[in-house]
GROMACS .gro file of C-alpha atoms in nm:
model
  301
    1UNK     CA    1  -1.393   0.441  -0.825
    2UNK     CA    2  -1.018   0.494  -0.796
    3UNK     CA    3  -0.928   0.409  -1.138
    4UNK     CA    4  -1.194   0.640  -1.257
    5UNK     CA    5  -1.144   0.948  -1.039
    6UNK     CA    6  -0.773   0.955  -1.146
    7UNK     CA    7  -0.903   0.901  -1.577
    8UNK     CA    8  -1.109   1.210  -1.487
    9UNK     CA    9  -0.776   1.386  -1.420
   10UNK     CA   10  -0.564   1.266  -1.714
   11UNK     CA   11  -0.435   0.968  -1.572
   12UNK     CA   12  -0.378   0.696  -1.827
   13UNK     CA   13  -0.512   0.348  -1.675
   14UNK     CA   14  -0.256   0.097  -1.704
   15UNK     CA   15  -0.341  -0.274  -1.656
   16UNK     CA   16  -0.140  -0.447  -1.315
   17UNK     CA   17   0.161  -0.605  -1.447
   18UNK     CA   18   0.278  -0.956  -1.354
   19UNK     CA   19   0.346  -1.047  -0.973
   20UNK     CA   20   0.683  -1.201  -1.148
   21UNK     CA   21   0.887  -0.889  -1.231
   22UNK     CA   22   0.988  -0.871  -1.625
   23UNK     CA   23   1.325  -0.766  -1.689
   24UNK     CA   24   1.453  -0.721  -1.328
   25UNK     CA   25   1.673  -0.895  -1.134
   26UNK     CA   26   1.673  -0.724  -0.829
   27UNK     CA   27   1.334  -0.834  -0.738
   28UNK     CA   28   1.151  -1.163  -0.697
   29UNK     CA   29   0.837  -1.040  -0.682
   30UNK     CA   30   0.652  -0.708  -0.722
   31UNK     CA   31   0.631  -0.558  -0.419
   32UNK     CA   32   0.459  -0.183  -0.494
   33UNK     CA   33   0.266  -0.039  -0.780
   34UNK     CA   34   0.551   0.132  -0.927
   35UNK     CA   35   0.793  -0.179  -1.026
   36UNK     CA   36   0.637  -0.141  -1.367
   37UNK     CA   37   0.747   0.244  -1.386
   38UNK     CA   38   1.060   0.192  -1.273
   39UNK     CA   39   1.267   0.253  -1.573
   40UNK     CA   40   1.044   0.562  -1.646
   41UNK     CA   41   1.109   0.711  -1.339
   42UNK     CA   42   1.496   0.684  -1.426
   43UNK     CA   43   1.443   0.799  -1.749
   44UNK     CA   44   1.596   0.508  -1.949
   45UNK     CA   45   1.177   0.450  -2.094
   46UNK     CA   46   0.953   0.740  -2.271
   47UNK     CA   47   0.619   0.627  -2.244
   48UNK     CA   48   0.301   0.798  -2.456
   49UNK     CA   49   0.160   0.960  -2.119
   50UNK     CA   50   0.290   1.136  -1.846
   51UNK     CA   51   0.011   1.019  -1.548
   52UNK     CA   52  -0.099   0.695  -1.507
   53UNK     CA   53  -0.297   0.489  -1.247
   54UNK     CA   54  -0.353   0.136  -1.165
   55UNK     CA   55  -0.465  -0.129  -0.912
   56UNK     CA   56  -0.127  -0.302  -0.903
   57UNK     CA   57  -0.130  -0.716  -0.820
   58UNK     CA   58   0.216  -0.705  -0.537
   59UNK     CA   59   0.331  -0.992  -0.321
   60UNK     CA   60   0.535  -0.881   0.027
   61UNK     CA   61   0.684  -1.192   0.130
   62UNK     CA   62   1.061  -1.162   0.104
   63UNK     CA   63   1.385  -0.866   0.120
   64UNK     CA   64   1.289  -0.491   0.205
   65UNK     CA   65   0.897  -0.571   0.198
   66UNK     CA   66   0.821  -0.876   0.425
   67UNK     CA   67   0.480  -0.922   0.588
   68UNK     CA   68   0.456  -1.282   0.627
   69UNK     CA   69   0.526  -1.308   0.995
   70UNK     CA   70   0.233  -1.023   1.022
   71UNK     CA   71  -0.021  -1.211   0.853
   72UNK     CA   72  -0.264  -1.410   1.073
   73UNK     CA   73  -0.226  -1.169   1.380
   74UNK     CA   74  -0.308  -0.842   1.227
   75UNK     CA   75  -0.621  -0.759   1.094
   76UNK     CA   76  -0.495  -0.584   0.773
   77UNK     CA   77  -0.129  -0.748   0.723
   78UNK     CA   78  -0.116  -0.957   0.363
   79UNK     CA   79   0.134  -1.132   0.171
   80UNK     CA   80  -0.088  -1.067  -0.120
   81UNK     CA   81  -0.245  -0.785  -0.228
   82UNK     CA   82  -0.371  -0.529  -0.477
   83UNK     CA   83  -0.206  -0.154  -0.449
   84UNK     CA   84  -0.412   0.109  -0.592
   85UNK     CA   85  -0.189   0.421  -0.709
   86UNK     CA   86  -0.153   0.740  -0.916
   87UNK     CA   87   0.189   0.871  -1.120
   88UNK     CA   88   0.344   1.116  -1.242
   89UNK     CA   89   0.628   1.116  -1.471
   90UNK     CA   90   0.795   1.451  -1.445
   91UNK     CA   91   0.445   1.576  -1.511
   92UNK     CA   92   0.286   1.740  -1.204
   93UNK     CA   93   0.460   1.703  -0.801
   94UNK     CA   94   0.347   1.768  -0.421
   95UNK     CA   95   0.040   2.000  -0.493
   96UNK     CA   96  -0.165   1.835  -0.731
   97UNK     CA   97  -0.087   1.469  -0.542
   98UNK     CA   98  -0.216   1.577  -0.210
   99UNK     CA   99  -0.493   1.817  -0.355
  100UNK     CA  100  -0.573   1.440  -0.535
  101UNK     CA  101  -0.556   1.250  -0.255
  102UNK     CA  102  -0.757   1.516  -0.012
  103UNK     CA  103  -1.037   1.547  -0.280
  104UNK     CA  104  -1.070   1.203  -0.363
  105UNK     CA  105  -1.113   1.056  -0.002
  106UNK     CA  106  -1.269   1.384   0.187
  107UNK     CA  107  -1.508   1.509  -0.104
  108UNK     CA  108  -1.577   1.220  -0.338
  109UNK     CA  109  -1.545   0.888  -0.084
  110UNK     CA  110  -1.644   1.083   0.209
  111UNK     CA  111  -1.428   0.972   0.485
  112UNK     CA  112  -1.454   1.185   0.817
  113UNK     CA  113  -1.176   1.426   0.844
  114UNK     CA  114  -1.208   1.376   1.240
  115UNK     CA  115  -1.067   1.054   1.194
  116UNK     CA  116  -0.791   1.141   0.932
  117UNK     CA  117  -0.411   1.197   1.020
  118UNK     CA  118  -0.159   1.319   0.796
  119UNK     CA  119   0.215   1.265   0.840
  120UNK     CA  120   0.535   1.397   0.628
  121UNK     CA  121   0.904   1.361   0.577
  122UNK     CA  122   1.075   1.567   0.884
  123UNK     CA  123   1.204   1.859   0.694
  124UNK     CA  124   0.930   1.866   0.424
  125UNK     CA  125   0.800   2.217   0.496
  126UNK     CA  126   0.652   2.228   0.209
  127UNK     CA  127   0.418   1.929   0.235
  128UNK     CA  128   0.325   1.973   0.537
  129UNK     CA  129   0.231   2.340   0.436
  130UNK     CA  130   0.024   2.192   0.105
  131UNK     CA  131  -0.203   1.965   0.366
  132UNK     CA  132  -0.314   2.271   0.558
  133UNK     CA  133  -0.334   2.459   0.245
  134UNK     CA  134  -0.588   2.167   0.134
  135UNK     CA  135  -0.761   2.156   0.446
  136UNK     CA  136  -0.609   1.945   0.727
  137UNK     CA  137  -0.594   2.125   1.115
  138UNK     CA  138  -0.205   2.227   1.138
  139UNK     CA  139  -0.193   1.960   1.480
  140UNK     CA  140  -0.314   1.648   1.245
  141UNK     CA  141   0.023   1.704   1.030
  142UNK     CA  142   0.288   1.476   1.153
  143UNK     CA  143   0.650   1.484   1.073
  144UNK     CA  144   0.850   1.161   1.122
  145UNK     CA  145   1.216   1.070   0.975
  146UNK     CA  146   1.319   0.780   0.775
  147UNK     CA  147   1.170   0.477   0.921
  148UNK     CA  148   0.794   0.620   0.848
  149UNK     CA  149   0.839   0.861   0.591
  150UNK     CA  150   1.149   0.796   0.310
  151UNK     CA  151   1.058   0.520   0.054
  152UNK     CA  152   1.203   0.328  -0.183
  153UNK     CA  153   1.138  -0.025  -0.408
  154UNK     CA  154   1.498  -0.139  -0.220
  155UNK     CA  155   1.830  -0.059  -0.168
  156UNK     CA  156   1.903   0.053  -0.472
  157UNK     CA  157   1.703   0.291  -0.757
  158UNK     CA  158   1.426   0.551  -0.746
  159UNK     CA  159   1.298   0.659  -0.396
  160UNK     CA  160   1.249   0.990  -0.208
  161UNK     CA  161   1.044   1.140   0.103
  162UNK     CA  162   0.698   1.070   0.190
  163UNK     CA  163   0.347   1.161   0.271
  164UNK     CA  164   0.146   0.923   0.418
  165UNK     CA  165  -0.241   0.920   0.524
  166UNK     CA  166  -0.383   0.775   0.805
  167UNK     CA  167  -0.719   0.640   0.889
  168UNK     CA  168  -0.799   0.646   1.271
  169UNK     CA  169  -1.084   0.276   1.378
  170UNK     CA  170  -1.098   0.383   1.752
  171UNK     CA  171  -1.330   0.596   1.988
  172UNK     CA  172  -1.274   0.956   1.906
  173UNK     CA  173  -1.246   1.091   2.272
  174UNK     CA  174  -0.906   0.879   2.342
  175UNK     CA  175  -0.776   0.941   1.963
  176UNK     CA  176  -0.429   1.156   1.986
  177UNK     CA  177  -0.091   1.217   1.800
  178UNK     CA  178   0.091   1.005   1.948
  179UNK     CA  179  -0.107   0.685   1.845
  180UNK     CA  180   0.022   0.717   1.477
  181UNK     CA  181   0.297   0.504   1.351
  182UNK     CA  182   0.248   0.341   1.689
  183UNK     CA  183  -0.084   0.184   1.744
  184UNK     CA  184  -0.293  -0.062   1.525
  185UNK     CA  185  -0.614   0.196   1.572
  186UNK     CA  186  -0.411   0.431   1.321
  187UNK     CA  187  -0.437   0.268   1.028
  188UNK     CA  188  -0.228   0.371   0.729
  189UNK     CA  189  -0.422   0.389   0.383
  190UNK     CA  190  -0.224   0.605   0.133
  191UNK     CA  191   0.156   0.671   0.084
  192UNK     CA  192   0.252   0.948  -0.168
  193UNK     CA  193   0.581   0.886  -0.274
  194UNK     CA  194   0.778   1.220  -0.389
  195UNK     CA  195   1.015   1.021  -0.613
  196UNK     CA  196   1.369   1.278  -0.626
  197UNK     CA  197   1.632   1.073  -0.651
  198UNK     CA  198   1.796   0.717  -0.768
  199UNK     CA  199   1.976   0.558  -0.490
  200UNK     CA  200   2.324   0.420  -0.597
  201UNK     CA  201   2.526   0.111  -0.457
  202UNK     CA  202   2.734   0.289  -0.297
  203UNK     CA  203   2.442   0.497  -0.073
  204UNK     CA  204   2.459   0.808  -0.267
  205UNK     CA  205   2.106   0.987  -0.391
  206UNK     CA  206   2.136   1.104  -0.766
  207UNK     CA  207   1.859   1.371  -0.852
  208UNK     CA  208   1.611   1.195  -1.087
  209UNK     CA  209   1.577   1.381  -1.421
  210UNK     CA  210   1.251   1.472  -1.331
  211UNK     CA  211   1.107   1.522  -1.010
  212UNK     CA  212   0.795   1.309  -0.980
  213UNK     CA  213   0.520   1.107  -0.786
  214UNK     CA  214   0.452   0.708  -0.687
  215UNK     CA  215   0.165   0.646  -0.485
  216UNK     CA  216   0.055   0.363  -0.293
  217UNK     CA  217  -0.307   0.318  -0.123
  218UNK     CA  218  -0.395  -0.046  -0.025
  219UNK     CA  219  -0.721  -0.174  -0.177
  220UNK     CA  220  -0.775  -0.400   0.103
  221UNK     CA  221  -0.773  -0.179   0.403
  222UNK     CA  222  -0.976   0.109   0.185
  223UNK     CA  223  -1.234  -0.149   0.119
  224UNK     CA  224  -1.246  -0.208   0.535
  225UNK     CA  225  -1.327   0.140   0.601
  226UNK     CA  226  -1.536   0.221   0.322
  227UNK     CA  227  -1.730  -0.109   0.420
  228UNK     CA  228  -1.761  -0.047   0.803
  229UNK     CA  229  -1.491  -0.303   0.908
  230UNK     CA  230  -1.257  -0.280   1.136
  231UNK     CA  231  -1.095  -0.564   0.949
  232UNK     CA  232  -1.005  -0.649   0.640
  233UNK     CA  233  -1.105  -1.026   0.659
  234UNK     CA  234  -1.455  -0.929   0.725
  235UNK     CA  235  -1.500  -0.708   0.368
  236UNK     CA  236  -1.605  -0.895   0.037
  237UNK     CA  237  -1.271  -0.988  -0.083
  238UNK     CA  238  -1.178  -1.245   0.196
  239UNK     CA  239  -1.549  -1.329   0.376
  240UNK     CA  240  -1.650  -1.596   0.131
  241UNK     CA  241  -1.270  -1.742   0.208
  242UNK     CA  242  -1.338  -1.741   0.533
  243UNK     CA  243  -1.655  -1.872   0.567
  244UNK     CA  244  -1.521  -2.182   0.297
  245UNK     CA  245  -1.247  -2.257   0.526
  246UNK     CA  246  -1.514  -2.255   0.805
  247UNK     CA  247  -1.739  -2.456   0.593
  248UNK     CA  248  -1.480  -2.719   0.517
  249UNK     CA  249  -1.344  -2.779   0.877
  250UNK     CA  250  -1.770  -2.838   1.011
  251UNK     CA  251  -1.726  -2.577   1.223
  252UNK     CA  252  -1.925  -2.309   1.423
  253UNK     CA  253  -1.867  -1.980   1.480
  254UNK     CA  254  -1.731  -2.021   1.824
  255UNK     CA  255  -1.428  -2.202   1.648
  256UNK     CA  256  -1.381  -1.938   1.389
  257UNK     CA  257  -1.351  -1.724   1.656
  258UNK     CA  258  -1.138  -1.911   1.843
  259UNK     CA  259  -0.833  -1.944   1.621
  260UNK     CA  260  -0.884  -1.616   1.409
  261UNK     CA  261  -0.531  -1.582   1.327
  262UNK     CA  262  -0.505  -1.878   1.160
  263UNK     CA  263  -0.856  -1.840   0.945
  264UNK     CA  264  -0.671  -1.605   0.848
  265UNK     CA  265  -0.304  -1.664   0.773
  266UNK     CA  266  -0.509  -1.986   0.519
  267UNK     CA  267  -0.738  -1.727   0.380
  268UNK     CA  268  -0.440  -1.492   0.299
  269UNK     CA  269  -0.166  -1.776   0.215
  270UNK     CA  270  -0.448  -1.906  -0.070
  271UNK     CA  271  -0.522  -1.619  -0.213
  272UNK     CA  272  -0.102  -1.554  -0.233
  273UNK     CA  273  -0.075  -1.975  -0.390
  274UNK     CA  274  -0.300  -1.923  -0.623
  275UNK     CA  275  -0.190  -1.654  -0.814
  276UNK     CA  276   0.196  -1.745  -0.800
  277UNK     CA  277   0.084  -2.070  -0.915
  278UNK     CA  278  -0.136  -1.917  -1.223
  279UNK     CA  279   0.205  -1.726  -1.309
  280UNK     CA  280   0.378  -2.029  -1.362
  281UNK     CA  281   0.580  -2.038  -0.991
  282UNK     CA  282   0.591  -2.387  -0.851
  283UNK     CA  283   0.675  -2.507  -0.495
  284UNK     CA  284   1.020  -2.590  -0.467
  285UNK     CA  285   1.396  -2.519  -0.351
  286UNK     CA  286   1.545  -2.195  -0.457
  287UNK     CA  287   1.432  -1.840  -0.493
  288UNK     CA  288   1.067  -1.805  -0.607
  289UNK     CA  289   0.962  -2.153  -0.646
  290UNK     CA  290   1.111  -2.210  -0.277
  291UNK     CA  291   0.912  -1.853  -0.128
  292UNK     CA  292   0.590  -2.057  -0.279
  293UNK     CA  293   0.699  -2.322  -0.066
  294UNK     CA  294   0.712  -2.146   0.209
  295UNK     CA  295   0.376  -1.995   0.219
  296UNK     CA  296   0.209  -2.272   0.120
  297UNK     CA  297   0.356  -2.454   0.465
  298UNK     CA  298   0.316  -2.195   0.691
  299UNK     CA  299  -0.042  -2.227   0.512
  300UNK     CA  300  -0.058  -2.587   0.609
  301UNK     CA  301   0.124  -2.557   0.953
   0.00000   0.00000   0.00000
């Protein structure tokens, strides 16, 4: 439904590229749907179309982007997973991204706007000013500073403020500003990247020759919500995981229960083995074959 929605608006859909980064050294793995874009973002590639969108294969296991310690005690933490996102390459900016991302989940996926928070880069007036254009209640848009709302793929190269959209799981009546960015109830579904500048070695931001958008909306957790679970363990990508692991231990539900976390961390940790190992990454000592390693032990453990 994602893919589609975004063909609908001139988006070119681009297959996921490899979880082993082509052509880049400053990355073991790709972490975000926009590794792949990277040089067209910086202007060094021309490709035939200036919007694209994908469902983007990305492993967070190592350097900026590490959720391994997460996994097994959060209910929507993965070392593997698929990011769905929209671009634009110099093309369009802030206003058509949000009016995308408020149409897309309000009108066409129908999630309750009394549950939806919206949160922006401290100074970004003029995001925060496009949500309530769109729709949001002024008191639902957030501002927060670096930590929650600046991204970039690392330390160095294309990055820029923020815009992120959150999905509240709890009882309405206690629901309130302060939960988000703070507690698990507030989940976060959708980051819209305003990609502005390319961040040097030295910590200096260079304006990118073309001011333009990355976004990021987890496939998992939209799944969860759109599927009535307050998990993502319990939607159709990991139950039939779970219930094997179940299946192959003998045990009952009570058990499952029981040790949750670690149903998970194996269901999680497979799903992350087996598609290093299909790209060719075997367990051992140093950099990616060693990360393998690692996962597959903590798997294990």
């Amino acid at each position: 439904a994602f893919i589609r929605y975004f063909e609908q608006q001139g988006h070119q859909a681009v297959p996921s590229s490899a979880l082993i980064p082509q052509a880049d050294p400053t990355l073991l793995f790709t972490n975000a749907g926009m590794v792949q874009f990277k040089d067209t973002f910086l202007g060094l590639e021309q490709r035939p179309y200036k919007r694209a969108t994908t469902s983007q294969k990305c492993l967070r296991v190592s350097g900026k982007h590490n959720d391994l310690e997460n996994v097994g005690p959060s209910p929507r933490h993965h070392t593997f997973f698929e990011m769905l996102g929209n671009f634009s390459f110099g093309d369009y900016f802030k206003r058509d991204a949000i009016r995308f991302a408020w149409h897309l989940l309000i009108d066409e996926l129908g999630l309750p706007l009394e549950r939806m928070w919206f949160s922006v880069y401290n100074d970004d007036d003029e995001a925060e000013r496009l949500w309530i254009e769109a729709g949001a209640p002024k008191e639902r848009v957030l501002r927060f500073g670096k930590k929650d709302n600046w991204w970039s793929m690392g330390d160095t190269g294309p990055c820029g403020p923020s815009s992120e959209i959150h999905y509240y799981w709890g009882d309405l009546a206690t629901q309130t500003a302060a939960g988000v960015n703070k507690d698990d109830e507030y989940l976060e579904i959708w980051n819209l990247v305003f990609m502005q500048y390319d961040a040097k070695p030295d910590g200096t931001l260079a304006p990118l020759p073309a001011p333009s958008v990355d976004t990021g909306a987890g496939l998992e957790r939209l799944a969860s919500i759109l599927q009535g679970k307050d998990n993502n363990y319990d939607t159709d990508a990991f139950a039939p995981i779970m219930a094997r692991i179940q299946e192959l231990l003998g045990q009952d539900d009570a058990h499952r229960q029981q040790n949750l976390a670690r149903y998970r961390a194996i269901a999680d940790h497979s799903r992350s083995i087996s598609f290093l190992i299909a790209e060719g990454v075997m367990p051992g000592n140093e950099g990616r074959n060693y990360v393998l390693r690692m996962i597959l032990r903590r798997a294990a453990r």
